[in-house]
Coordinates of C-alpha atoms in Angstrom, one line a residue:
X109 CA -9.3 -7.0 -0.8
X110 CA -7.6 -3.4 -0.3
X111 CA -9.6 -1.8 -3.6
X112 CA -13.0 -3.8 -2.8
X113 CA -12.7 -1.8 0.8
X114 CA -11.2 1.4 -0.8
X115 CA -13.7 0.9 -3.5
X116 CA -16.7 0.9 -0.5
X117 CA -15.4 3.3 1.2
X118 CA -15.5 6.2 -1.6
X119 CA -19.0 4.8 -2.3
X120 CA -20.1 6.0 1.1
X121 CA -19.1 9.4 0.3
X122 CA -15.6 9.4 1.6
X123 CA -12.2 10.9 -1.1
X124 CA -10.7 7.8 -1.0
X125 CA -6.7 7.1 -2.4
X126 CA -5.6 2.8 -2.5
X127 CA -1.7 2.8 -2.7
X128 CA -0.2 -0.9 -4.1
X129 CA 3.0 -0.4 -1.7
X130 CA 3.8 -4.2 -2.8
X131 CA 6.7 -3.0 -4.7
X132 CA 7.9 -6.6 -6.0
X133 CA 4.7 -8.4 -6.5
X134 CA 1.5 -6.0 -6.0
X135 CA -1.4 -6.2 -8.5
X136 CA -3.4 -3.4 -7.3
X137 CA -2.9 -1.7 -10.9
X138 CA -4.4 -5.0 -12.0
X139 CA -8.3 -4.1 -10.6
X140 CA -8.3 -0.5 -12.0
X141 CA -7.5 -2.3 -16.4
X142 CA -3.9 -0.6 -15.8
X143 CA -0.1 -0.5 -16.0
X144 CA 1.7 -1.1 -12.5
X145 CA 4.5 1.7 -14.0
X146 CA 4.6 5.5 -12.1
X147 CA 4.3 4.2 -8.6
X148 CA 5.0 4.3 -5.6
X149 CA 9.0 2.9 -6.7
X150 CA 9.1 6.2 -8.6
X151 CA 7.9 8.6 -6.0
X152 CA 9.9 7.4 -3.1
X153 CA 13.7 7.2 -5.6
X154 CA 12.5 11.2 -5.8
X155 CA 11.4 10.1 -9.9
X156 CA 8.0 11.4 -9.5
X157 CA 6.2 14.0 -7.2
X158 CA 4.1 12.7 -5.6
X159 CA 0.5 14.3 -7.0
X160 CA 1.9 12.8 -10.9
X161 CA 1.2 9.5 -9.4
X162 CA -1.9 9.5 -8.0
X163 CA -4.7 8.1 -11.1
X164 CA -8.2 8.5 -10.8
X165 CA -10.5 6.2 -10.8
X166 CA -13.9 5.5 -12.4
X167 CA -15.6 5.6 -9.0
X168 CA -16.0 8.8 -8.0
X169 CA -13.9 10.1 -5.2
X170 CA -11.0 7.1 -5.6
X171 CA -8.1 7.0 -6.0
X172 CA -5.0 4.8 -6.5
X173 CA -1.2 4.9 -6.9
X174 CA 0.4 1.7 -8.3
X175 CA 3.2 0.1 -7.1
X176 CA 5.5 1.4 -10.1
X177 CA 8.8 -0.8 -11.6
X178 CA 10.0 -3.6 -8.8
X179 CA 12.9 -1.5 -7.0
X180 CA 16.2 -3.8 -6.1
X181 CA 16.0 -2.1 -2.7
X182 CA 12.0 -1.8 -1.8
X183 CA 12.2 -2.3 2.2
X184 CA 15.4 0.4 1.6
X185 CA 12.8 3.0 -0.3
X186 CA 10.1 2.4 2.6
X187 CA 12.8 3.5 5.1
X188 CA 12.5 6.9 3.4
X189 CA 11.6 10.3 4.7
X190 CA 9.9 10.8 1.1
X191 CA 7.8 7.6 2.1
X192 CA 6.4 9.7 5.7
X193 CA 6.4 12.9 3.4
X194 CA 4.1 11.2 1.5
X195 CA 1.7 9.8 3.6
X196 CA 1.8 13.9 4.6
X197 CA 0.4 14.5 1.7
X198 CA -2.0 11.8 1.4
X199 CA -3.2 12.2 4.2
X200 CA -3.7 15.9 4.1
X201 CA -5.8 15.5 0.1
X202 CA -7.9 12.3 1.0
X203 CA -10.7 11.4 3.6
X204 CA -8.8 7.8 3.8
X205 CA -5.1 6.2 2.5
X206 CA -5.6 2.6 2.6
X207 CA -2.2 0.8 1.3
X208 CA -1.4 -2.7 0.3
X209 CA 1.6 -4.4 1.5
X210 CA 2.8 -7.2 0.6
X211 CA 2.3 -10.6 2.7
X212 CA 4.4 -10.2 6.3
X213 CA 5.1 -13.3 6.7
X214 CA 7.3 -13.2 3.2
X215 CA 9.0 -9.7 4.0
X216 CA 9.5 -6.9 6.4
X217 CA 7.4 -3.6 3.6
X218 CA 4.3 -4.7 6.1
X219 CA 5.5 -3.6 9.2
X220 CA 7.9 -0.9 8.0
X221 CA 4.7 0.5 6.7
X222 CA 2.2 -0.3 9.1
X223 CA 4.2 1.1 11.4
X224 CA 3.3 4.4 10.0
X225 CA -0.2 3.9 9.8
X226 CA -3.0 4.8 11.7
X227 CA -4.8 1.3 11.8
X228 CA -3.6 -2.5 10.6
X229 CA -6.4 -4.4 9.1
X230 CA -4.0 -8.2 8.3
X231 CA -6.3 -10.2 6.4
X232 CA -5.8 -13.8 6.9
X233 CA -7.7 -17.2 4.9
X234 CA -10.2 -19.7 6.5
X235 CA -8.4 -22.8 6.2
X236 CA -5.3 -21.6 4.5
X237 CA -3.7 -20.0 6.9
X238 CA -2.9 -21.9 10.0
X239 CA -3.5 -20.0 13.8
X240 CA 0.4 -20.8 14.0
X241 CA 1.4 -18.7 10.5
X242 CA -1.4 -15.9 12.0
X243 CA 0.5 -16.2 16.1
X244 CA 4.3 -15.3 13.7
X245 CA 2.7 -12.4 11.7
X246 CA 1.3 -10.9 14.6
X247 CA 4.4 -11.1 16.2
X248 CA 6.5 -9.8 13.5
X249 CA 3.7 -6.9 13.6
X250 CA 4.5 -6.6 16.9
X251 CA 7.9 -6.8 16.5
X252 CA 8.1 -3.8 14.0
X253 CA 6.2 -1.6 16.5
X254 CA 2.5 -2.2 14.6
X255 CA -0.1 -2.5 18.0

């Protein structure tokens, strides 16, 4: 979903970066047919500079950042000042920054990330996600400070 949205925005002429914010099980790298190494987790743990993690795609205007290797503490890494610094860097470099997060019902990472974003978009599946699950997800985001 996030990569498709990013591709549409890039085709419309924007300079876009999609970041795989799911450091546990993210799949953004698969959309680009590459590996997940050297990505967000390495940036947040200080092993990689911001610009070193940004990869270009075949589509003009579309770049991406993989999840990196699975760290033992993704939520803690996202709460570090380095994540805020990364978002600032990306916001200055790109017209649009799209972050794909893990499901809010699974872990708190989406709320941590969403609190630092201008807009949050929750994707639900008709016939799969119940109204109760959607309400719980909205409540978790709100509790995390995401409007």
